[in-house]
GROMACS .gro file of C-alpha atoms in nm:
model
  383
    1MET     CA    1  -9.017   2.286  -1.899
    2GLY     CA    2  -8.647   2.206  -1.888
    3ARG     CA    3  -8.397   2.237  -1.626
    4HIS     CA    4  -8.180   2.585  -1.660
    5ILE     CA    5  -7.911   2.587  -1.417
    6VAL     CA    6  -7.638   2.866  -1.442
    7LYS     CA    7  -7.346   2.992  -1.251
    8ALA     CA    8  -7.395   3.188  -0.926
    9GLY     CA    9  -7.225   3.474  -1.096
   10LEU     CA   10  -7.509   3.510  -1.352
   11ALA     CA   11  -7.750   3.621  -1.079
   12ALA     CA   12  -7.540   3.913  -0.980
   13GLY     CA   13  -7.527   4.008  -1.354
   14ALA     CA   14  -7.888   3.974  -1.379
   15ALA     CA   15  -7.943   4.202  -1.045
   16LEU     CA   16  -7.701   4.456  -1.193
   17MET     CA   17  -7.891   4.463  -1.540
   18LEU     CA   18  -8.211   4.522  -1.350
   19ALA     CA   19  -8.074   4.780  -1.129
   20GLY     CA   20  -7.918   4.964  -1.431
   21CYS     CA   21  -8.240   4.987  -1.629
   22GLY     CA   22  -8.423   5.129  -1.337
   23GLY     CA   23  -8.727   4.966  -1.413
   24GLY     CA   24  -8.731   5.018  -1.790
   25GLY     CA   25  -8.837   5.278  -2.035
   26ASP     CA   26  -9.137   5.494  -2.090
   27PRO     CA   27  -9.445   5.267  -2.142
   28VAL     CA   28  -9.580   5.501  -2.410
   29THR     CA   29  -9.272   5.582  -2.637
   30GLY     CA   30  -9.050   5.297  -2.542
   31ALA     CA   31  -8.759   5.505  -2.460
   32VAL     CA   32  -8.525   5.365  -2.181
   33GLY     CA   33  -8.416   5.580  -1.893
   34GLY     CA   34  -8.541   5.920  -1.815
   35SER     CA   35  -8.819   6.035  -1.612
   36GLU     CA   36  -9.124   6.033  -1.847
   37ALA     CA   37  -9.458   5.896  -1.751
   38GLY     CA   38  -9.437   5.603  -1.548
   39GLN     CA   39  -9.120   5.683  -1.386
   40ASP     CA   40  -9.069   5.765  -1.021
   41GLY     CA   41  -8.966   6.117  -0.916
   42ASN     CA   42  -9.160   6.326  -1.178
   43GLY     CA   43  -9.512   6.265  -1.110
   44GLY     CA   44  -9.545   5.909  -1.265
   45ALA     CA   45  -9.718   5.624  -1.080
   46PRO     CA   46  -9.480   5.489  -0.807
   47LYS     CA   47  -9.343   5.139  -0.854
   48THR     CA   48  -9.502   5.039  -0.525
   49ALA     CA   49  -9.855   5.090  -0.651
   50SER     CA   50 -10.085   4.797  -0.681
   51LEU     CA   51 -10.083   4.649  -1.019
   52ALA     CA   52 -10.416   4.484  -0.988
   53GLN     CA   53 -10.621   4.800  -0.964
   54PRO     CA   54 -10.986   4.761  -1.100
   55ASP     CA   55 -11.019   4.820  -1.467
   56SER     CA   56 -10.672   4.798  -1.553
   57LEU     CA   57 -10.455   4.580  -1.795
   58THR     CA   58 -10.145   4.423  -1.691
   59VAL     CA   59  -9.867   4.321  -1.955
   60ALA     CA   60  -9.583   4.086  -1.857
   61PHE     CA   61  -9.240   4.118  -2.013
   62CYS     CA   62  -8.991   3.821  -1.991
   63GLN     CA   63  -8.615   3.879  -2.069
   64THR     CA   64  -8.387   3.577  -2.108
   65ILE     CA   65  -8.035   3.624  -2.021
   66GLU     CA   66  -7.758   3.375  -2.156
   67ASP     CA   67  -7.410   3.331  -2.017
   68GLY     CA   68  -7.270   3.181  -2.331
   69THR     CA   69  -7.252   2.833  -2.208
   70GLY     CA   70  -7.624   2.726  -2.240
   71GLY     CA   71  -7.728   2.858  -1.899
   72LYS     CA   72  -7.995   3.104  -1.865
   73ALA     CA   73  -8.162   3.340  -1.614
   74TYR     CA   74  -8.465   3.537  -1.637
   75GLN     CA   75  -8.607   3.881  -1.552
   76VAL     CA   76  -8.963   3.951  -1.540
   77PHE     CA   77  -9.140   4.279  -1.569
   78LEU     CA   78  -9.511   4.377  -1.496
   79ARG     CA   79  -9.680   4.702  -1.623
   80SER     CA   80 -10.036   4.780  -1.562
   81PHE     CA   81 -10.236   5.055  -1.748
   82ALA     CA   82 -10.593   5.195  -1.711
   83ALA     CA   83 -10.820   5.033  -1.957
   84LYS     CA   84 -11.010   5.358  -2.015
   85ASP     CA   85 -10.728   5.570  -2.139
   86GLY     CA   86 -10.406   5.372  -2.104
   87ALA     CA   87 -10.274   5.589  -1.813
   88PHE     CA   88  -9.970   5.404  -1.660
   89ALA     CA   89 -10.099   5.248  -1.324
   90GLY     CA   90  -9.775   5.076  -1.184
   91GLU     CA   91  -9.476   4.840  -1.252
   92ARG     CA   92  -9.267   4.556  -1.076
   93SER     CA   93  -8.960   4.401  -1.207
   94ALA     CA   94  -8.747   4.097  -1.047
   95ALA     CA   95  -8.468   3.918  -1.161
   96LEU     CA   96  -8.504   3.547  -1.053
   97PRO     CA   97  -8.231   3.326  -0.897
   98PRO     CA   98  -8.016   3.165  -1.155
   99ASN     CA   99  -8.164   2.817  -1.106
  100ALA     CA  100  -8.526   2.941  -1.150
  101GLU     CA  101  -8.747   2.954  -1.438
  102PRO     CA  102  -9.097   3.130  -1.443
  103GLY     CA  103  -9.406   2.900  -1.507
  104ALA     CA  104  -9.507   3.078  -1.825
  105GLY     CA  105  -9.461   3.366  -2.040
  106CYS     CA  106  -9.084   3.282  -2.099
  107ASP     CA  107  -9.124   2.986  -2.342
  108GLU     CA  108  -8.863   3.007  -2.622
  109ASP     CA  109  -9.166   2.964  -2.886
  110GLY     CA  110  -9.347   3.272  -2.737
  111PRO     CA  111  -9.590   3.366  -2.486
  112SER     CA  112  -9.772   3.084  -2.319
  113TYR     CA  113 -10.159   3.101  -2.335
  114SER     CA  114 -10.180   3.024  -1.965
  115ALA     CA  115  -9.921   3.298  -1.857
  116ASP     CA  116 -10.212   3.452  -1.643
  117LEU     CA  117 -10.203   3.151  -1.412
  118ALA     CA  118  -9.833   3.217  -1.360
  119PHE     CA  119  -9.921   3.517  -1.127
  120ASN     CA  120 -10.126   3.541  -0.832
  121LYS     CA  121 -10.434   3.752  -0.788
  122ASP     CA  122 -10.259   4.077  -0.668
  123LEU     CA  123  -9.961   4.017  -0.906
  124THR     CA  124  -9.698   4.019  -0.633
  125LEU     CA  125  -9.579   3.690  -0.697
  126VAL     CA  126  -9.477   3.455  -0.983
  127ALA     CA  127  -9.484   3.088  -1.012
  128GLY     CA  128  -9.198   2.881  -1.140
  129LEU     CA  129  -8.965   2.580  -1.088
  130VAL     CA  130  -8.635   2.544  -0.909
  131ASP     CA  131  -8.375   2.341  -1.090
  132GLY     CA  132  -8.667   2.233  -1.308
  133ASP     CA  133  -8.836   2.018  -1.085
  134ARG     CA  134  -8.940   2.199  -0.737
  135ALA     CA  135  -9.258   2.429  -0.741
  136ALA     CA  136  -9.174   2.775  -0.601
  137ALA     CA  137  -9.330   3.119  -0.592
  138PHE     CA  138  -9.121   3.439  -0.612
  139ASP     CA  139  -9.150   3.790  -0.488
  140MET     CA  140  -9.229   4.036  -0.790
  141ALA     CA  141  -9.058   4.309  -0.588
  142THR     CA  142  -8.747   4.144  -0.493
  143GLY     CA  143  -8.711   3.820  -0.708
  144ARG     CA  144  -8.654   3.606  -0.389
  145GLU     CA  145  -8.857   3.275  -0.325
  146VAL     CA  146  -9.115   3.300  -0.063
  147GLY     CA  147  -9.233   3.011   0.142
  148ALA     CA  148  -8.884   2.825   0.058
  149PRO     CA  149  -8.820   2.497   0.232
  150ASP     CA  150  -8.569   2.472   0.511
  151PRO     CA  151  -8.236   2.470   0.334
  152ASP     CA  152  -8.067   2.269   0.631
  153SER     CA  153  -8.342   1.980   0.643
  154PHE     CA  154  -8.244   1.645   0.524
  155THR     CA  155  -8.586   1.540   0.390
  156LYS     CA  156  -8.631   1.423   0.027
  157ARG     CA  157  -8.832   1.676  -0.178
  158LEU     CA  158  -9.059   1.498  -0.434
  159ASP     CA  159  -9.022   1.632  -0.792
  160ASN     CA  160  -9.295   1.854  -0.909
  161GLY     CA  161  -9.441   1.949  -1.276
  162SER     CA  162  -9.558   2.285  -1.386
  163ALA     CA  163  -9.627   2.540  -1.096
  164VAL     CA  164  -9.956   2.774  -1.146
  165PHE     CA  165 -10.149   2.973  -0.928
  166HIS     CA  166 -10.546   2.926  -0.898
  167PRO     CA  167 -10.698   3.249  -1.010
  168VAL     CA  168 -10.970   3.266  -0.748
  169THR     CA  169 -10.795   3.102  -0.416
  170GLY     CA  170 -10.452   3.219  -0.499
  171ARG     CA  171 -10.302   2.883  -0.371
  172LEU     CA  172  -9.986   2.751  -0.584
  173TRP     CA  173 -10.070   2.428  -0.767
  174TYR     CA  174  -9.829   2.160  -0.908
  175ASP     CA  175  -9.823   1.814  -1.050
  176MET     CA  176  -9.651   1.540  -0.825
  177GLY     CA  177  -9.764   1.175  -0.930
  178ARG     CA  178  -9.680   1.224  -1.289
  179ILE     CA  179  -9.336   1.311  -1.208
  180ASP     CA  180  -9.255   1.115  -0.912
  181PRO     CA  181  -9.426   0.763  -0.837
  182ASP     CA  182  -9.335   0.797  -0.457
  183ALA     CA  183  -9.587   1.118  -0.428
  184LYS     CA  184  -9.870   1.077  -0.167
  185GLY     CA  185 -10.107   1.233  -0.414
  186ASP     CA  186 -10.101   1.316  -0.794
  187LEU     CA  187 -10.167   1.686  -0.750
  188ALA     CA  188 -10.094   1.910  -0.449
  189SER     CA  189 -10.145   2.281  -0.354
  190ARG     CA  190 -10.034   2.508  -0.088
  191ASP     CA  191 -10.030   2.860   0.045
  192PRO     CA  192  -9.736   2.998  -0.142
  193LYS     CA  193  -9.611   3.217   0.163
  194GLY     CA  194  -9.705   2.958   0.413
  195GLY     CA  195  -9.461   2.691   0.273
  196LEU     CA  196  -9.479   2.320   0.252
  197LYS     CA  197  -9.656   2.298   0.611
  198THR     CA  198  -9.975   2.426   0.426
  199GLU     CA  199  -9.935   2.152   0.145
  200GLU     CA  200 -10.254   1.971   0.061
  201ASN     CA  201 -10.247   1.652  -0.159
  202THR     CA  202 -10.521   1.532  -0.421
  203LEU     CA  203 -10.537   1.157  -0.538
  204PHE     CA  204 -10.550   1.061  -0.887
  205GLY     CA  205 -10.907   0.959  -0.850
  206LYS     CA  206 -11.021   1.274  -0.721
  207ILE     CA  207 -10.891   1.495  -1.012
  208PRO     CA  208 -11.235   1.451  -1.213
  209ASP     CA  209 -11.405   1.616  -0.923
  210LEU     CA  210 -11.193   1.922  -0.970
  211LEU     CA  211 -11.215   1.932  -1.338
  212GLY     CA  212 -11.597   1.931  -1.312
  213LYS     CA  213 -11.593   2.193  -1.012
  214ASP     CA  214 -11.570   2.507  -1.196
  215GLY     CA  215 -11.393   2.678  -1.484
  216PRO     CA  216 -11.099   2.835  -1.284
  217THR     CA  217 -11.023   2.517  -1.097
  218ALA     CA  218 -11.040   2.303  -1.410
  219GLU     CA  219 -10.785   2.527  -1.602
  220THR     CA  220 -10.564   2.519  -1.315
  221VAL     CA  221 -10.559   2.154  -1.271
  222LEU     CA  222 -10.506   2.090  -1.653
  223ALA     CA  223 -10.222   2.379  -1.650
  224THR     CA  224 -10.024   2.145  -1.404
  225ASP     CA  225 -10.022   1.895  -1.682
  226ASP     CA  226  -9.916   2.140  -1.929
  227ILE     CA  227 -10.259   2.164  -2.102
  228ASP     CA  228 -10.356   2.514  -2.219
  229ALA     CA  229 -10.731   2.494  -2.201
  230ALA     CA  230 -11.051   2.723  -2.185
  231VAL     CA  231 -11.314   2.570  -1.975
  232VAL     CA  232 -11.683   2.659  -1.952
  233PRO     CA  233 -11.759   2.867  -1.644
  234ALA     CA  234 -11.929   2.595  -1.480
  235GLY     CA  235 -11.669   2.345  -1.550
  236GLY     CA  236 -11.707   1.996  -1.729
  237VAL     CA  237 -11.645   2.107  -2.095
  238VAL     CA  238 -11.311   2.193  -2.221
  239ALA     CA  239 -11.171   2.359  -2.530
  240THR     CA  240 -10.814   2.274  -2.647
  241SER     CA  241 -10.653   2.312  -2.979
  242ASN     CA  242 -10.354   2.156  -3.177
  243ASN     CA  243 -10.189   2.182  -3.513
  244ASP     CA  244 -10.319   1.881  -3.655
  245TYR     CA  245 -10.686   1.895  -3.570
  246GLY     CA  246 -10.762   2.249  -3.484
  247VAL     CA  247 -11.003   2.318  -3.205
  248SER     CA  248 -11.169   2.038  -3.012
  249LEU     CA  249 -11.430   2.003  -2.735
  250SER     CA  250 -11.394   1.757  -2.455
  251LYS     CA  251 -11.594   1.645  -2.159
  252ILE     CA  252 -11.492   1.510  -1.822
  253GLY     CA  253 -11.498   1.107  -1.827
  254PRO     CA  254 -11.342   0.797  -1.696
  255GLU     CA  255 -10.969   0.754  -1.686
  256SER     CA  256 -10.802   0.658  -2.016
  257GLU     CA  257 -10.442   0.543  -2.056
  258GLY     CA  258 -10.146   0.783  -1.973
  259SER     CA  259 -10.081   1.004  -1.655
  260GLY     CA  260 -10.171   1.342  -1.562
  261ALA     CA  261 -10.525   1.552  -1.553
  262GLY     CA  262 -10.551   1.518  -1.922
  263VAL     CA  263 -10.623   1.142  -1.922
  264TYR     CA  264 -10.985   1.246  -1.800
  265LEU     CA  265 -11.063   1.449  -2.121
  266HIS     CA  266 -11.274   1.264  -2.383
  267ASP     CA  267 -11.347   1.419  -2.712
  268ILE     CA  268 -11.703   1.542  -2.803
  269THR     CA  269 -11.804   1.486  -3.157
  270THR     CA  270 -11.902   1.831  -3.292
  271THR     CA  271 -12.058   1.847  -3.633
  272GLY     CA  272 -11.897   2.147  -3.822
  273LEU     CA  273 -11.591   2.170  -3.598
  274GLY     CA  274 -11.391   1.845  -3.656
  275ASP     CA  275 -11.518   1.784  -4.003
  276LYS     CA  276 -11.239   1.697  -4.260
  277GLY     CA  277 -11.133   1.991  -4.453
  278SER     CA  278 -11.347   2.220  -4.240
  279GLU     CA  279 -11.126   2.232  -3.905
  280VAL     CA  280 -11.125   2.542  -3.721
  281PHE     CA  281 -10.764   2.645  -3.641
  282CYS     CA  282 -10.741   2.880  -3.344
  283GLU     CA  283 -10.633   2.885  -2.979
  284PRO     CA  284 -10.911   2.897  -2.723
  285ALA     CA  285 -10.895   3.206  -2.521
  286PHE     CA  286 -11.217   3.206  -2.298
  287TRP     CA  287 -11.574   3.125  -2.298
  288ARG     CA  288 -11.815   3.414  -2.278
  289ASN     CA  289 -12.090   3.192  -2.153
  290ALA     CA  290 -12.180   2.816  -2.147
  291THR     CA  291 -12.190   2.771  -2.518
  292THR     CA  292 -11.996   3.093  -2.686
  293LEU     CA  293 -11.624   3.039  -2.708
  294VAL     CA  294 -11.369   3.308  -2.804
  295CYS     CA  295 -11.085   3.135  -3.005
  296ASP     CA  296 -10.806   3.383  -3.107
  297PHE     CA  297 -11.039   3.641  -3.268
  298LYS     CA  298 -11.320   3.407  -3.371
  299GLN     CA  299 -11.624   3.363  -3.169
  300LEU     CA  300 -11.770   3.021  -3.193
  301THR     CA  301 -12.136   2.928  -3.090
  302PHE     CA  302 -12.218   2.570  -3.014
  303SER     CA  303 -12.544   2.406  -2.934
  304ALA     CA  304 -12.656   2.342  -2.575
  305ASP     CA  305 -12.528   1.973  -2.591
  306TYR     CA  306 -12.192   2.082  -2.786
  307THR     CA  307 -12.263   1.852  -3.081
  308LYS     CA  308 -12.291   2.113  -3.335
  309LEU     CA  309 -12.110   2.426  -3.418
  310LEU     CA  310 -12.400   2.677  -3.512
  311LYS     CA  311 -12.194   2.990  -3.589
  312THR     CA  312 -11.856   3.134  -3.636
  313GLU     CA  313 -11.799   3.493  -3.634
  314ASP     CA  314 -11.481   3.719  -3.666
  315LEU     CA  315 -11.427   3.954  -3.395
  316ILE     CA  316 -11.180   4.200  -3.576
  317PRO     CA  317 -11.129   4.274  -3.944
  318GLU     CA  318 -10.885   4.086  -4.141
  319ASN     CA  319 -10.541   4.216  -4.096
  320ASP     CA  320 -10.153   4.172  -4.133
  321ARG     CA  321 -10.064   4.277  -3.779
  322HIS     CA  322  -9.926   4.051  -3.524
  323ASN     CA  323 -10.202   3.989  -3.262
  324GLY     CA  324 -10.160   3.854  -2.920
  325GLN     CA  325 -10.432   3.644  -2.744
  326PRO     CA  326 -10.737   3.853  -2.618
  327VAL     CA  327 -10.848   3.875  -2.254
  328LEU     CA  328 -11.200   3.942  -2.120
  329ALA     CA  329 -11.323   4.242  -1.949
  330PRO     CA  330 -11.468   4.181  -1.598
  331ASP     CA  331 -11.811   4.296  -1.730
  332GLY     CA  332 -11.796   4.057  -2.027
  333LYS     CA  333 -11.866   4.331  -2.278
  334SER     CA  334 -11.538   4.371  -2.448
  335PHE     CA  335 -11.189   4.246  -2.475
  336ALA     CA  336 -10.829   4.373  -2.498
  337PHE     CA  337 -10.513   4.253  -2.661
  338LEU     CA  338 -10.150   4.350  -2.792
  339SER     CA  339 -10.104   4.414  -3.155
  340ARG     CA  340  -9.779   4.478  -3.342
  341GLY     CA  341  -9.792   4.655  -3.664
  342GLU     CA  342  -9.547   4.657  -3.956
  343ASP     CA  343  -9.358   4.941  -3.795
  344GLY     CA  344  -9.253   4.724  -3.519
  345ARG     CA  345  -9.455   4.911  -3.259
  346THR     CA  346  -9.679   4.736  -3.009
  347GLY     CA  347 -10.009   4.878  -2.903
  348LEU     CA  348 -10.290   4.784  -2.650
  349PHE     CA  349 -10.620   4.771  -2.821
  350ARG     CA  350 -10.978   4.724  -2.700
  351GLY     CA  351 -11.247   4.551  -2.893
  352ASP     CA  352 -11.600   4.471  -2.857
  353PHE     CA  353 -11.803   4.163  -2.991
  354SER     CA  354 -11.960   4.340  -3.295
  355GLY     CA  355 -11.658   4.265  -3.527
  356GLY     CA  356 -11.569   4.641  -3.576
  357GLU     CA  357 -11.245   4.812  -3.570
  358PRO     CA  358 -11.060   4.781  -3.242
  359LYS     CA  359 -10.972   5.093  -3.065
  360LYS     CA  360 -10.619   5.175  -2.949
  361ILE     CA  361 -10.580   5.228  -2.586
  362THR     CA  362 -10.208   5.315  -2.555
  363SER     CA  363  -9.869   5.233  -2.700
  364VAL     CA  364  -9.656   4.957  -2.503
  365GLY     CA  365  -9.281   4.990  -2.526
  366PRO     CA  366  -9.043   4.752  -2.381
  367PRO     CA  367  -8.888   4.797  -2.046
  368VAL     CA  368  -8.540   4.722  -2.185
  369PRO     CA  369  -8.397   4.758  -2.520
  370ASP     CA  370  -8.548   4.509  -2.759
  371PRO     CA  371  -8.429   4.560  -3.119
  372GLU     CA  372  -8.486   4.215  -3.235
  373HIS     CA  373  -8.819   4.175  -3.074
  374GLU     CA  374  -8.679   3.901  -2.851
  375LEU     CA  375  -8.851   4.014  -2.527
  376ARG     CA  376  -9.149   3.798  -2.444
  377THR     CA  377  -9.447   4.023  -2.419
  378THR     CA  378  -9.785   3.890  -2.291
  379LEU     CA  379 -10.123   4.068  -2.191
  380ILE     CA  380 -10.181   3.879  -1.873
  381ARG     CA  381 -10.527   3.996  -1.763
  382TRP     CA  382 -10.787   4.265  -1.729
  383ASN     CA  383 -10.833   4.347  -1.359
   0.00000   0.00000   0.00000
């Protein structure tokens, strides 16, 4: 994540743009302005409604604003829809300070697969970095940093790496030792609203304990090392992917050369997965159970010891649509994803694990005009 510093005037411009769009257009038609469904004042869900309502789906939109000199600022929008019928459930939008960048979802090469970890449990905060090297959390209602350090103190602040939220505890996690050798520990976490006084440090040698603790904790720790991974629910086995070798499985083991949490990952030799000419190229999304991995829209079933790929199944029919990464329903029986057709329109779809035709839940229009499809749009989670 690079350092993005812009002039103070850009912050005012971002705020004016945010106020001018009034929270964006109708989530179904994509029309900007007006008082259709989802807008305040005409029967729509208020923008103060909880975005994490049970059985709702939350979509994040990130708009990058450039000042013409290479500087950037970011606006983040969140919209939630009922998973059953697509009814609009709520919205938040925030213009971040001009020297801040969200932790995920605004990448220039498209949405990050770990974008879920950029938001806290109730979707009121977004994680990011200030000046490219200080972990921070920002209020999704105001854009202001919460739990910020005392601006008048004369203490030296250590550099941080990627900032993410733990999906269960809600603590803000970030890398330290990989960035700054003077750090007390290699990882740190804190209560985002409590600030630095609540910070706890984890020494490098204790990272394997976290990676083996449980899936959510392991995914959080790996994300601080910029590793997008799917970890089995009980922890200990990790699925990752790259452009050269496709999907690979790893187990937690002794430290190898390098820095960061990734040095504790050791490849598992899996017959049928890494064989020359038969590599599986997809991005791991989630594990349904200890041996069943959903990777994009493939379901991979492994032996109990992960040494053999037993079966590969397609979860949706072959198609020419642009499909986003799926998210799992809380009951584990279905999944949802964003998909854009050849007409340029984006829809929110629901599928099951039978491989049948997905069902459309609702259309998802951009909150601001987006004729070139440059607005980063990511399905965050199924609440």
